[in-house]
């Protein structure tokens, strides 16, 4: 079956029921004025520190998307074609290009029927050759990009992007979609997390993916300002990379003209403020620290981070050094230094979201994780003094103190539980120039 030439439009809420969509066909509760929507956006409990947080919050503040009644957004959940259609009328004010069409599997009572018809008439979406729309089908990433390129009438320029020079998995892009993906790439609509060079075209788009794509489409359309991100694909810069004369040690085949003339390329070596830095901590599965405690910590960059020109600026495995510090409601990692695998050191201004998982040391969950946790010296004293646990190994104590040591100003009777894989990804607070 021929793939649909879909111009899918971004779902306002991407929820599982029509009552969650902030469109003209949904519950009036979600048609509240922008300030109410903006307040909800700032309090989504599951996007703090997420790579797509800024995209999600901005679109939510404009009433284009919203979350679930329980205060979450569900960034990893898939998106259906009907949900995606519901956003076209919210995100893009484009004229009709063709008469609305009825689809055999979209009855008049279907919650998104009007949105689907409008998505079709404006060119964002099409049906299948058998006359169906398949509204409950989850949308692959490639269909989202095709829809945005079609709906906004984007065309690839004369020097067409060589998709193989941009995406490691370009061979997986369907033939029908290649021109549209090229146009979307050249217009900086594509956002790939965690690897900017991997498109995953046939993978179902998540709510976070769609938020990022739609945001970038609005930027391309002149409706929003760009958000600094290391995951936005710079198609033009990368496509021209294999024409350079570089003889250095660059790690990609797309970076030829970045340093081919022997001059420092500021764009290629700058990671902009607001970029997300995914990190990992291999020493332990959890970290326990007192809310009023400061402790040194070293993390490792989990994925290659690319600069403005698409070149790897921060290689995977680089060290990030800093401190866990008290913050309102919990603890926060504040980074101060970046150490590349080459040994080069750079000042770094980045921080994690505030971790607010504060527990009583007598909580049974504390005992369950104690055997494989790194522990702040004050937290070690609290646990030792509260539950009498003297089995905390000295090498597990952050900051060099030994469990049970008398520590000054240990006034807390709670500990913060940090899951490094989920809680410590960093956001750059200022541009990072590497030279």
mmCIF file of N, CA, C and O in Angstrom, residues 226-281:
data_model
loop_
_atom_site.group_PDB
_atom_site.id
_atom_site.type_symbol
_atom_site.label_atom_id
_atom_site.label_comp_id
_atom_site.label_asym_id
_atom_site.label_seq_id
_atom_site.Cartn_x
_atom_site.Cartn_y
_atom_site.Cartn_z
ATOM 1 N N UNK A 226 13.735 30.952 17.605
ATOM 2 C CA UNK A 226 14.413 29.659 17.806
ATOM 3 C C UNK A 226 14.767 29.418 19.271
ATOM 4 O O UNK A 226 15.028 30.353 20.027
ATOM 5 N N UNK A 227 14.751 28.165 19.659
ATOM 6 C CA UNK A 227 15.227 27.722 20.960
ATOM 7 C C UNK A 227 16.575 27.043 20.750
ATOM 8 O O UNK A 227 16.714 26.185 19.880
ATOM 9 N N UNK A 228 17.567 27.441 21.514
ATOM 10 C CA UNK A 228 18.890 26.829 21.369
ATOM 11 C C UNK A 228 18.815 25.366 21.780
ATOM 12 O O UNK A 228 18.359 25.030 22.864
ATOM 13 N N UNK A 229 19.237 24.497 20.894
ATOM 14 C CA UNK A 229 19.229 23.066 21.189
ATOM 15 C C UNK A 229 20.306 22.373 20.374
ATOM 16 O O UNK A 229 20.497 22.682 19.186
ATOM 17 N N UNK A 230 21.000 21.450 20.998
ATOM 18 C CA UNK A 230 22.025 20.676 20.292
ATOM 19 C C UNK A 230 21.413 19.603 19.404
ATOM 20 O O UNK A 230 22.132 18.934 18.670
ATOM 21 N N UNK A 231 20.073 19.444 19.434
ATOM 22 C CA UNK A 231 19.435 18.349 18.718
ATOM 23 C C UNK A 231 18.699 18.795 17.460
ATOM 24 O O UNK A 231 18.089 17.968 16.784
ATOM 25 N N UNK A 232 18.741 20.089 17.146
ATOM 26 C CA UNK A 232 18.152 20.569 15.898
ATOM 27 C C UNK A 232 19.121 20.282 14.760
ATOM 28 O O UNK A 232 20.292 20.654 14.822
ATOM 29 N N UNK A 233 18.645 19.619 13.715
ATOM 30 C CA UNK A 233 19.499 19.252 12.593
ATOM 31 C C UNK A 233 19.718 20.461 11.689
ATOM 32 O O UNK A 233 18.760 21.091 11.237
ATOM 33 N N UNK A 234 20.979 20.792 11.465
ATOM 34 C CA UNK A 234 21.335 21.862 10.537
ATOM 35 C C UNK A 234 21.639 21.226 9.194
ATOM 36 O O UNK A 234 22.775 20.895 8.894
ATOM 37 N N UNK A 235 20.606 21.003 8.392
ATOM 38 C CA UNK A 235 20.746 20.268 7.153
ATOM 39 C C UNK A 235 21.703 20.893 6.175
ATOM 40 O O UNK A 235 22.525 20.211 5.565
ATOM 41 N N UNK A 236 21.642 22.207 5.997
ATOM 42 C CA UNK A 236 22.517 22.857 5.029
ATOM 43 C C UNK A 236 23.980 22.740 5.427
ATOM 44 O O UNK A 236 24.847 22.441 4.617
ATOM 45 N N UNK A 237 24.271 22.965 6.724
ATOM 46 C CA UNK A 237 25.660 22.904 7.180
ATOM 47 C C UNK A 237 26.218 21.502 7.044
ATOM 48 O O UNK A 237 27.329 21.287 6.608
ATOM 49 N N UNK A 238 25.398 20.497 7.406
ATOM 50 C CA UNK A 238 25.897 19.131 7.378
ATOM 51 C C UNK A 238 26.002 18.595 5.958
ATOM 52 O O UNK A 238 26.900 17.849 5.628
ATOM 53 N N UNK A 239 25.060 19.003 5.087
ATOM 54 C CA UNK A 239 25.095 18.484 3.730
ATOM 55 C C UNK A 239 26.329 18.953 2.994
ATOM 56 O O UNK A 239 26.872 18.250 2.159
ATOM 57 N N UNK A 240 26.788 20.164 3.295
ATOM 58 C CA UNK A 240 27.944 20.678 2.592
ATOM 59 C C UNK A 240 29.252 20.189 3.196
ATOM 60 O O UNK A 240 30.310 20.447 2.663
ATOM 61 N N UNK A 241 29.183 19.448 4.298
ATOM 62 C CA UNK A 241 30.388 19.075 5.018
ATOM 63 C C UNK A 241 31.329 18.187 4.240
ATOM 64 O O UNK A 241 32.537 18.293 4.378
ATOM 65 N N UNK A 242 30.800 17.294 3.376
ATOM 66 C CA UNK A 242 31.713 16.396 2.708
ATOM 67 C C UNK A 242 32.335 16.999 1.465
ATOM 68 O O UNK A 242 32.886 16.303 0.650
ATOM 69 N N UNK A 243 32.254 18.335 1.307
ATOM 70 C CA UNK A 243 32.941 18.973 0.205
ATOM 71 C C UNK A 243 34.206 19.660 0.662
ATOM 72 O O UNK A 243 34.910 20.272 -0.114
ATOM 73 N N UNK A 244 34.511 19.569 1.958
ATOM 74 C CA UNK A 244 35.645 20.301 2.494
ATOM 75 C C UNK A 244 36.950 19.573 2.278
ATOM 76 O O UNK A 244 37.020 18.499 1.698
ATOM 77 N N UNK A 245 38.018 20.193 2.807
ATOM 78 C CA UNK A 245 39.347 19.637 2.603
ATOM 79 C C UNK A 245 40.021 19.338 3.914
ATOM 80 O O UNK A 245 41.222 19.403 4.041
ATOM 81 N N UNK A 246 39.230 19.018 4.915
ATOM 82 C CA UNK A 246 39.784 18.789 6.235
ATOM 83 C C UNK A 246 40.729 17.590 6.262
ATOM 84 O O UNK A 246 40.432 16.528 5.726
ATOM 85 N N UNK A 247 41.876 17.751 6.906
ATOM 86 C CA UNK A 247 42.802 16.631 7.098
ATOM 87 C C UNK A 247 43.039 16.379 8.567
ATOM 88 O O UNK A 247 43.946 15.657 8.936
ATOM 89 N N UNK A 248 42.204 16.981 9.417
ATOM 90 C CA UNK A 248 42.382 16.849 10.854
ATOM 91 C C UNK A 248 41.717 15.608 11.377
ATOM 92 O O UNK A 248 41.474 14.645 10.663
ATOM 93 N N UNK A 249 41.347 15.664 12.691
ATOM 94 C CA UNK A 249 40.843 14.467 13.366
ATOM 95 C C UNK A 249 39.373 14.559 13.669
ATOM 96 O O UNK A 249 38.899 14.001 14.642
ATOM 97 N N UNK A 250 38.595 15.294 12.848
ATOM 98 C CA UNK A 250 37.159 15.371 13.084
ATOM 99 C C UNK A 250 36.555 13.984 13.031
ATOM 100 O O UNK A 250 37.010 13.113 12.292
ATOM 101 N N UNK A 251 35.475 13.789 13.786
ATOM 102 C CA UNK A 251 34.942 12.443 13.952
ATOM 103 C C UNK A 251 33.799 12.122 13.022
ATOM 104 O O UNK A 251 33.282 11.021 13.078
ATOM 105 N N UNK A 252 33.323 13.020 12.171
ATOM 106 C CA UNK A 252 32.202 12.719 11.297
ATOM 107 C C UNK A 252 32.548 12.957 9.852
ATOM 108 O O UNK A 252 33.513 13.632 9.523
ATOM 109 N N UNK A 253 31.747 12.401 8.933
ATOM 110 C CA UNK A 253 31.985 12.638 7.520
ATOM 111 C C UNK A 253 31.239 13.864 7.034
ATOM 112 O O UNK A 253 31.213 14.149 5.849
ATOM 113 N N UNK A 254 30.611 14.612 7.966
ATOM 114 C CA UNK A 254 29.843 15.787 7.590
ATOM 115 C C UNK A 254 30.539 17.071 8.002
ATOM 116 O O UNK A 254 29.938 18.137 7.984
ATOM 117 N N UNK A 255 31.791 16.995 8.385
ATOM 118 C CA UNK A 255 32.425 18.129 9.005
ATOM 119 C C UNK A 255 33.584 18.662 8.174
ATOM 120 O O UNK A 255 34.411 19.433 8.647
ATOM 121 N N UNK A 256 33.668 18.275 6.899
ATOM 122 C CA UNK A 256 34.835 18.578 6.108
ATOM 123 C C UNK A 256 35.165 20.039 6.009
ATOM 124 O O UNK A 256 36.322 20.432 6.078
ATOM 125 N N UNK A 257 34.147 20.903 5.813
ATOM 126 C CA UNK A 257 34.455 22.302 5.608
ATOM 127 C C UNK A 257 34.457 23.099 6.895
ATOM 128 O O UNK A 257 34.576 24.315 6.870
ATOM 129 N N UNK A 258 34.316 22.449 8.041
ATOM 130 C CA UNK A 258 34.329 23.185 9.296
ATOM 131 C C UNK A 258 35.730 23.700 9.618
ATOM 132 O O UNK A 258 35.894 24.783 10.166
ATOM 133 N N UNK A 259 36.752 22.887 9.324
ATOM 134 C CA UNK A 259 38.096 23.275 9.663
ATOM 135 C C UNK A 259 39.050 23.123 8.482
ATOM 136 O O UNK A 259 40.255 23.182 8.623
ATOM 137 N N UNK A 260 38.499 22.919 7.265
ATOM 138 C CA UNK A 260 39.322 22.639 6.126
ATOM 139 C C UNK A 260 40.271 23.764 5.773
ATOM 140 O O UNK A 260 41.317 23.537 5.176
ATOM 141 N N UNK A 261 39.905 25.005 6.121
ATOM 142 C CA UNK A 261 40.786 26.110 5.778
ATOM 143 C C UNK A 261 41.770 26.432 6.895
ATOM 144 O O UNK A 261 42.466 27.436 6.844
ATOM 145 N N UNK A 262 41.786 25.590 7.941
ATOM 146 C CA UNK A 262 42.745 25.784 9.017
ATOM 147 C C UNK A 262 42.342 26.853 10.010
ATOM 148 O O UNK A 262 43.081 27.150 10.943
ATOM 149 N N UNK A 263 41.157 27.445 9.849
ATOM 150 C CA UNK A 263 40.715 28.502 10.751
ATOM 151 C C UNK A 263 39.700 27.944 11.738
ATOM 152 O O UNK A 263 38.957 27.018 11.437
ATOM 153 N N UNK A 264 39.664 28.554 12.918
ATOM 154 C CA UNK A 264 38.710 28.142 13.930
ATOM 155 C C UNK A 264 37.299 28.528 13.508
ATOM 156 O O UNK A 264 37.053 29.661 13.101
ATOM 157 N N UNK A 265 36.374 27.577 13.566
ATOM 158 C CA UNK A 265 34.988 27.820 13.192
ATOM 159 C C UNK A 265 34.183 28.009 14.463
ATOM 160 O O UNK A 265 33.840 27.056 15.151
ATOM 161 N N UNK A 266 33.871 29.257 14.787
ATOM 162 C CA UNK A 266 33.191 29.561 16.044
ATOM 163 C C UNK A 266 31.833 28.889 16.107
ATOM 164 O O UNK A 266 31.440 28.329 17.122
ATOM 165 N N UNK A 267 31.109 28.902 14.985
ATOM 166 C CA UNK A 267 29.771 28.322 14.982
ATOM 167 C C UNK A 267 29.816 26.840 15.300
ATOM 168 O O UNK A 267 29.055 26.321 16.096
ATOM 169 N N UNK A 268 30.764 26.145 14.674
ATOM 170 C CA UNK A 268 30.851 24.695 14.849
ATOM 171 C C UNK A 268 31.281 24.312 16.250
ATOM 172 O O UNK A 268 31.061 23.198 16.687
ATOM 173 N N UNK A 269 31.934 25.228 16.966
ATOM 174 C CA UNK A 269 32.477 24.902 18.279
ATOM 175 C C UNK A 269 31.753 25.610 19.413
ATOM 176 O O UNK A 269 32.286 25.738 20.501
ATOM 177 N N UNK A 270 30.546 26.078 19.151
ATOM 178 C CA UNK A 270 29.749 26.735 20.175
ATOM 179 C C UNK A 270 28.478 25.947 20.430
ATOM 180 O O UNK A 270 27.749 25.620 19.497
ATOM 181 N N UNK A 271 28.239 25.617 21.690
ATOM 182 C CA UNK A 271 26.980 25.003 22.097
ATOM 183 C C UNK A 271 26.192 26.090 22.810
ATOM 184 O O UNK A 271 26.663 26.670 23.787
ATOM 185 N N UNK A 272 25.007 26.368 22.314
ATOM 186 C CA UNK A 272 24.267 27.536 22.773
ATOM 187 C C UNK A 272 23.605 27.343 24.130
ATOM 188 O O UNK A 272 23.275 26.228 24.540
ATOM 189 N N UNK A 273 23.413 28.449 24.808
ATOM 190 C CA UNK A 273 22.658 28.463 26.056
ATOM 191 C C UNK A 273 21.293 27.830 25.838
ATOM 192 O O UNK A 273 20.637 28.063 24.830
ATOM 193 N N UNK A 274 20.870 27.030 26.791
ATOM 194 C CA UNK A 274 19.590 26.329 26.679
ATOM 195 C C UNK A 274 19.714 24.912 26.166
ATOM 196 O O UNK A 274 18.755 24.142 26.247
ATOM 197 N N UNK A 275 20.882 24.564 25.630
ATOM 198 C CA UNK A 275 21.078 23.204 25.132
ATOM 199 C C UNK A 275 21.043 22.206 26.288
ATOM 200 O O UNK A 275 21.454 22.505 27.408
ATOM 201 N N UNK A 276 20.541 21.020 26.010
ATOM 202 C CA UNK A 276 20.465 19.957 27.010
ATOM 203 C C UNK A 276 21.700 19.061 26.916
ATOM 204 O O UNK A 276 22.124 18.690 25.822
ATOM 205 N N UNK A 277 22.266 18.719 28.045
ATOM 206 C CA UNK A 277 23.431 17.851 28.111
ATOM 207 C C UNK A 277 23.049 16.575 28.860
ATOM 208 O O UNK A 277 22.972 16.565 30.092
ATOM 209 N N UNK A 278 22.784 15.484 28.144
ATOM 210 C CA UNK A 278 22.460 14.225 28.827
ATOM 211 C C UNK A 278 23.703 13.663 29.508
ATOM 212 O O UNK A 278 24.777 13.608 28.909
ATOM 213 N N UNK A 279 23.567 13.262 30.760
ATOM 214 C CA UNK A 279 24.715 12.772 31.516
ATOM 215 C C UNK A 279 24.379 11.436 32.164
ATOM 216 O O UNK A 279 23.222 11.033 32.235
ATOM 217 N N UNK A 280 25.418 10.769 32.672
ATOM 218 C CA UNK A 280 25.224 9.522 33.405
ATOM 219 C C UNK A 280 26.188 9.494 34.583
ATOM 220 O O UNK A 280 27.186 10.217 34.608
ATOM 221 N N UNK A 281 25.865 8.641 35.548
ATOM 222 C CA UNK A 281 26.701 8.479 36.725
ATOM 223 C C UNK A 281 26.880 6.986 36.927
ATOM 224 O O UNK A 281 25.921 6.263 37.216
#
